[in-house]
CSV table of C-alpha atoms in Angstrom, one decimal:
chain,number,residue,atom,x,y,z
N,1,UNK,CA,0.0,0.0,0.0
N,2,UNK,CA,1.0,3.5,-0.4
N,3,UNK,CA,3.0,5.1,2.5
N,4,UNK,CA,4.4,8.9,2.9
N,5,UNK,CA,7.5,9.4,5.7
N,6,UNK,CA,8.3,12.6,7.0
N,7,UNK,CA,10.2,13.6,10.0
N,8,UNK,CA,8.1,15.1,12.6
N,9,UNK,CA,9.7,18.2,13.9
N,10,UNK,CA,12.0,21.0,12.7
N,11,UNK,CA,13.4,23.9,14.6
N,12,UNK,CA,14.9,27.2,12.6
N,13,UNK,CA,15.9,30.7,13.3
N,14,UNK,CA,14.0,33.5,11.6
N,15,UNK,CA,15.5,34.3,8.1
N,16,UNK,CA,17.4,30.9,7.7
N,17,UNK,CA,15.9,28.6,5.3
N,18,UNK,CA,13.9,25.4,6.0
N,19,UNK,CA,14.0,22.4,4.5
N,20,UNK,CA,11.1,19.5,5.1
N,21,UNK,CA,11.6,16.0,4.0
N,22,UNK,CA,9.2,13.4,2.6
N,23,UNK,CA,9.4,10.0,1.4
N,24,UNK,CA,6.8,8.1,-0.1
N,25,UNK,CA,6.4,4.3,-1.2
N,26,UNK,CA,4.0,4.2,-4.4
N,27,UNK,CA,6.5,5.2,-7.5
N,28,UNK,CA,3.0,5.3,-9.6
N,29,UNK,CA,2.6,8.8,-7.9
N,30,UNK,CA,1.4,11.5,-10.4
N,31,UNK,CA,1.5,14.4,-8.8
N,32,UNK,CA,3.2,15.6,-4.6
N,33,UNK,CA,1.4,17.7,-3.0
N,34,UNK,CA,2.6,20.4,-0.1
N,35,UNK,CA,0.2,21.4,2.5
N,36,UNK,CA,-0.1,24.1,5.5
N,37,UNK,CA,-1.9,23.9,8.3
N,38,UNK,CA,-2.0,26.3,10.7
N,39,UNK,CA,-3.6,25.5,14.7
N,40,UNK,CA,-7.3,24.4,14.9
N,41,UNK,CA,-7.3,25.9,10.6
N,42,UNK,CA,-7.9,23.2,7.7
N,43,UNK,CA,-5.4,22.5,5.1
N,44,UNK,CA,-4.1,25.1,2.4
N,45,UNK,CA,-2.7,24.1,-0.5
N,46,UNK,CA,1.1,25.5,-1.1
N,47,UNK,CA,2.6,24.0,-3.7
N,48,UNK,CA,2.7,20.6,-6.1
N,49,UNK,CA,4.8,19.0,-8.5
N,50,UNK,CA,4.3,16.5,-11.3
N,51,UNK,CA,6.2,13.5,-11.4
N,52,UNK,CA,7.9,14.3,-14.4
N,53,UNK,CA,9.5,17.7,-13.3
N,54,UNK,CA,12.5,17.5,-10.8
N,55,UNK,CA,12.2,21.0,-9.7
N,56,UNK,CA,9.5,23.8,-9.3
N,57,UNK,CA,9.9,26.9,-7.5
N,58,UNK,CA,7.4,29.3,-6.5
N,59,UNK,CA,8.4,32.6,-4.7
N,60,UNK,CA,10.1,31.5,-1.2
N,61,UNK,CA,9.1,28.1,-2.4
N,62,UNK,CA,11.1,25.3,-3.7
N,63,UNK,CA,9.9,22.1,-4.3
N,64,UNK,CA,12.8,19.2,-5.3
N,65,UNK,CA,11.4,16.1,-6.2
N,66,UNK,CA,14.1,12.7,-6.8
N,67,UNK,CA,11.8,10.2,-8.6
N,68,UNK,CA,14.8,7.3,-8.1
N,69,UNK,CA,14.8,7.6,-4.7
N,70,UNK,CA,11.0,8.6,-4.3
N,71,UNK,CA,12.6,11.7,-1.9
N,72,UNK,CA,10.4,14.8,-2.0
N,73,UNK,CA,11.5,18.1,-0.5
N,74,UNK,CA,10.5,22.0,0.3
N,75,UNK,CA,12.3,24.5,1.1
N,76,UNK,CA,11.3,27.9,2.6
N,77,UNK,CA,14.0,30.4,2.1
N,78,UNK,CA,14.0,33.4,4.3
N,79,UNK,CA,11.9,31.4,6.9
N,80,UNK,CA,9.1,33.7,8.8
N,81,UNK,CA,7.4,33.2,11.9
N,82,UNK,CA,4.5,33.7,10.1
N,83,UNK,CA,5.7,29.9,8.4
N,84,UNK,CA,5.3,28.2,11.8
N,85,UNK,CA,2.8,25.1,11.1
N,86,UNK,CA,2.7,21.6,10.4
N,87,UNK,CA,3.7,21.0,6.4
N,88,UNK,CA,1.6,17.6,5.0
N,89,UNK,CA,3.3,16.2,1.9
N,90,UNK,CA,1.0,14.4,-0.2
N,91,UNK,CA,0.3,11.9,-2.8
N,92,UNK,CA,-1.6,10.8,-5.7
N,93,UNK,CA,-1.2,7.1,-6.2
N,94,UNK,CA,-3.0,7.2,-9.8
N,95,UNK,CA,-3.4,10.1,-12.0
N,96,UNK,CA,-7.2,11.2,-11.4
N,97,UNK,CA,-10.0,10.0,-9.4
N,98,UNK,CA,-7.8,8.8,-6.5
N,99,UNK,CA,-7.9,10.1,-2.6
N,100,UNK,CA,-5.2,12.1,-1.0
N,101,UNK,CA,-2.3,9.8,0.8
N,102,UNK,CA,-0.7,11.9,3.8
N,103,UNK,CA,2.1,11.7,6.0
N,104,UNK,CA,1.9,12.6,9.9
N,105,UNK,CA,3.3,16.4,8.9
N,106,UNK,CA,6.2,18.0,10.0
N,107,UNK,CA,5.7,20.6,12.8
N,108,UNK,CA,7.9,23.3,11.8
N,109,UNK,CA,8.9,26.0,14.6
N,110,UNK,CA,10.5,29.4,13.7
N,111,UNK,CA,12.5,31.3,16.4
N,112,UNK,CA,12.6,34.8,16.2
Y,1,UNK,CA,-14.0,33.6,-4.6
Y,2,UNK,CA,-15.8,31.4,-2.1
Y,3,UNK,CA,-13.9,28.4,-0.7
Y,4,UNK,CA,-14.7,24.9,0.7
Y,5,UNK,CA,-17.4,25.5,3.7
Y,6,UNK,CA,-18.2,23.3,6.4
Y,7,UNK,CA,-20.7,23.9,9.2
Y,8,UNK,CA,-20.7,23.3,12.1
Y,9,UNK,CA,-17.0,24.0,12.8
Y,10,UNK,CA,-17.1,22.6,16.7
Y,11,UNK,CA,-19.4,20.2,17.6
Y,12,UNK,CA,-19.7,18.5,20.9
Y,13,UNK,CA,-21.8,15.5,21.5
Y,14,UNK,CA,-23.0,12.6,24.1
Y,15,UNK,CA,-22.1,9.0,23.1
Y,16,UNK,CA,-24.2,7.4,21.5
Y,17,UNK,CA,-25.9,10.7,19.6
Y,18,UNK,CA,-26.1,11.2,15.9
Y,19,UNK,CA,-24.3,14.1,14.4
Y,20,UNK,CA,-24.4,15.5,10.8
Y,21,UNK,CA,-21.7,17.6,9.2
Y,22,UNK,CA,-22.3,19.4,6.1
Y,23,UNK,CA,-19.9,20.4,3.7
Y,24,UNK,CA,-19.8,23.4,0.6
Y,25,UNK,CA,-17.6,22.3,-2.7
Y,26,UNK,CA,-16.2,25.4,-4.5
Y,27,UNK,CA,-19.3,25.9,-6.9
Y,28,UNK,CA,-17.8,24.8,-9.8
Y,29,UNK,CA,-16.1,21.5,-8.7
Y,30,UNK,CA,-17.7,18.1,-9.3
Y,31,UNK,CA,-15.7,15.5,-6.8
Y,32,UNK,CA,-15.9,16.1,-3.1
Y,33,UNK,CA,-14.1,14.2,-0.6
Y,34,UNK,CA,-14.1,13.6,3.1
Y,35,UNK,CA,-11.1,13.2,5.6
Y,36,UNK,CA,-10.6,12.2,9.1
Y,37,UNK,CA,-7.7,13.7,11.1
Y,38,UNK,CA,-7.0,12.7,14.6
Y,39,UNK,CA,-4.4,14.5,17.2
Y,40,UNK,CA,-0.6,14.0,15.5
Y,41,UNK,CA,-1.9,12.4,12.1
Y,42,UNK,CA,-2.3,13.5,8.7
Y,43,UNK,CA,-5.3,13.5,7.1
Y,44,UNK,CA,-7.4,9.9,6.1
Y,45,UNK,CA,-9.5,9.3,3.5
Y,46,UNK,CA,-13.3,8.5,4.1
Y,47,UNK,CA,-15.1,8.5,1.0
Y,48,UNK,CA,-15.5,11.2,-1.9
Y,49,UNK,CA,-17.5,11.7,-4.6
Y,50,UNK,CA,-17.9,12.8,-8.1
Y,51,UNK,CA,-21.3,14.6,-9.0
Y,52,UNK,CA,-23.7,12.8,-6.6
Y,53,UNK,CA,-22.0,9.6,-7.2
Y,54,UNK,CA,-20.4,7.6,-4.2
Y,55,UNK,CA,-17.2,6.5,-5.8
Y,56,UNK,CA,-15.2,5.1,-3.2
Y,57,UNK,CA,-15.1,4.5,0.7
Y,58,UNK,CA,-12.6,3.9,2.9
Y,59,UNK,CA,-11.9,0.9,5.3
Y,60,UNK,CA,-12.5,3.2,7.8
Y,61,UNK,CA,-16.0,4.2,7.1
Y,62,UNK,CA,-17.9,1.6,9.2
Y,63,UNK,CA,-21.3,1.4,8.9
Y,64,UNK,CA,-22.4,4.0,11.5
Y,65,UNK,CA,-20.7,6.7,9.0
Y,66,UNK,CA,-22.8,7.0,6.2
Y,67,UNK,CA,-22.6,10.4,2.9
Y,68,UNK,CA,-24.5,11.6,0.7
Y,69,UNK,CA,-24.5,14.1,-2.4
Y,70,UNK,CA,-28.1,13.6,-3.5
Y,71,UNK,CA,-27.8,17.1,-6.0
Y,72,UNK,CA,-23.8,16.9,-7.0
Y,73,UNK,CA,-23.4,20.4,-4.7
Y,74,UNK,CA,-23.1,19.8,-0.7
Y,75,UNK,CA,-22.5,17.1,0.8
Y,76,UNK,CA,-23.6,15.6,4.2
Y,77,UNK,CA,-21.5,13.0,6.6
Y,78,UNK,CA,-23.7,11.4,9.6
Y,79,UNK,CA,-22.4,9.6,12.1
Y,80,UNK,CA,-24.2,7.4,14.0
Y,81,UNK,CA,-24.4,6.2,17.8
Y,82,UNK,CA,-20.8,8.1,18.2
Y,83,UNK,CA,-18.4,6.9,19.9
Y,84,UNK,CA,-15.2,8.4,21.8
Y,85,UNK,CA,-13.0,7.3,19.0
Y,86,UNK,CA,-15.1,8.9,16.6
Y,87,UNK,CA,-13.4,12.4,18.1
Y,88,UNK,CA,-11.6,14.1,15.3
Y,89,UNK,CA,-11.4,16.9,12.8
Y,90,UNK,CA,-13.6,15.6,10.1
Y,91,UNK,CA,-12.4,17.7,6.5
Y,92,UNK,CA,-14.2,18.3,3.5
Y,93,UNK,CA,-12.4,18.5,0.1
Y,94,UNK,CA,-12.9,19.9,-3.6
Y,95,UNK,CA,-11.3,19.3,-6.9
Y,96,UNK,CA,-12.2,19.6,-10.3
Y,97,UNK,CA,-11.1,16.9,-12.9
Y,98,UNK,CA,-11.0,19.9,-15.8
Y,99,UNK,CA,-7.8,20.8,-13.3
Y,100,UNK,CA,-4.8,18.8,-14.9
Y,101,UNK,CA,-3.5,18.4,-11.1
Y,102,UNK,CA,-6.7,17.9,-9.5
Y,103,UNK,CA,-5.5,19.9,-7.1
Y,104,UNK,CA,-8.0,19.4,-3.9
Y,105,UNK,CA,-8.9,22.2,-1.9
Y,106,UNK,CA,-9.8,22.0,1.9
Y,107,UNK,CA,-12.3,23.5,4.2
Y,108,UNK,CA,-11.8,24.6,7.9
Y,109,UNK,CA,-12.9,20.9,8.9
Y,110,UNK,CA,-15.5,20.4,11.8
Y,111,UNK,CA,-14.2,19.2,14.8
Y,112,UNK,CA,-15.9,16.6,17.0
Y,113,UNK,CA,-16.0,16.1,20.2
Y,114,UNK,CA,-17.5,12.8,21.5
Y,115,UNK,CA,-17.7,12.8,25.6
């Protein structure tokens, strides 16, 4: 069955860059998906990446994705406090008409 | 631009009660899915939709859970006789399949309480 890793916490200084990590099992993923959500809030989209690109970036966003070693990644540069959350990566296991596949999230805390 | 709704957003209930949750797709998107999130876990898929069609359900749906789309627009989750384990955030999802990601987009989620 399909299965997305991530580590669960991640401490950084205001204005450094964060990176979150995410592994996922099914290599018939189409598209990774990058959520925020903030306390008690639901889930906002950020980012996503089809399985064919290796890179996308977005603003402060940047979204590496290694299809070999099914290792997806975000980065926030010039990290905010205002970016404090838990970050959900996300799968697709087929291409259309499939449910979301989550991992636990990775609680990201920003110290000022 | 109106996003997902969901009402109610808190809901606290005896066991054994029925609840019903109702959720508000972006107007123009025809699948709507449910998720359950509990304290430290990402979201898990219920069931979802497309148009008023019940496409798929979850393991985790027993049979006290039951959805409904009866017009393709809002959709209602009911939960029967709760139970304490039936505490969560229950979320409510929309996509469109005329988006080439099918990129779902989430509501505030109601949260249960089951005492």
């Amino acid at each position: 069955g399909e299965d997305v890793e991530q580590s669960l916490f991640l401490s950084v200084r205001e204005g450094d860059s964060s990176v979150i990590n995410c592994t996922y099992t099914d290599s018939s993923s189409t598209y990774l998906y990058w959520y925020k959500q903030e306390p008690g809030a639901g889930l906002q989209l950020l980012t996503y990446i089809f399985s064919n690109m290796d890179m996308k970036q977005d603003q402060r966003l940047t979204v590496l994705l290694n299809k070999k070693d099914k290792h997806l990644s975000l980065r926030i540069a010039d990290t905010q406090t205002g970016d404090s959350a838990i970050y959900f990566c996300a799968e697709t296991p087929d291409s259309g008409n499939t449910p979301l596949v989550f991992g636990k999230g990775t609680r990201l805390s920003v110290i000022a | 631009d109106t996003g997902v709704s969901q009402n109610p957003r808190h809901k606290i209930t005896k066991r054994g009660q029925n609840v019903t949750f109702r959720c508000d797709p972006i107007s123009e998107h025809n699948r709507l899915y449910w998720y359950r999130q509990t304290l430290g876990q990402g979201p898990e898929f219920l069931t979802y939709f497309q148009n008023e069609a019940q496409l798929e359900k979850s393991r985790l749906l027993s049979d006290r859970f039951s959805a409904e789309r009866p017009k393709g627009s809002f959709s209602t989750l009911e939960i029967q006789r709760t139970e304490q384990g039936d505490s969560a955030m229950y979320l409510c999802a929309s996509s469109s399949d005329s988006d080439r990601a099918e990129t779902q987009y989430f509501g505030p989620g109601t949260r249960l309480l089951v005492l």
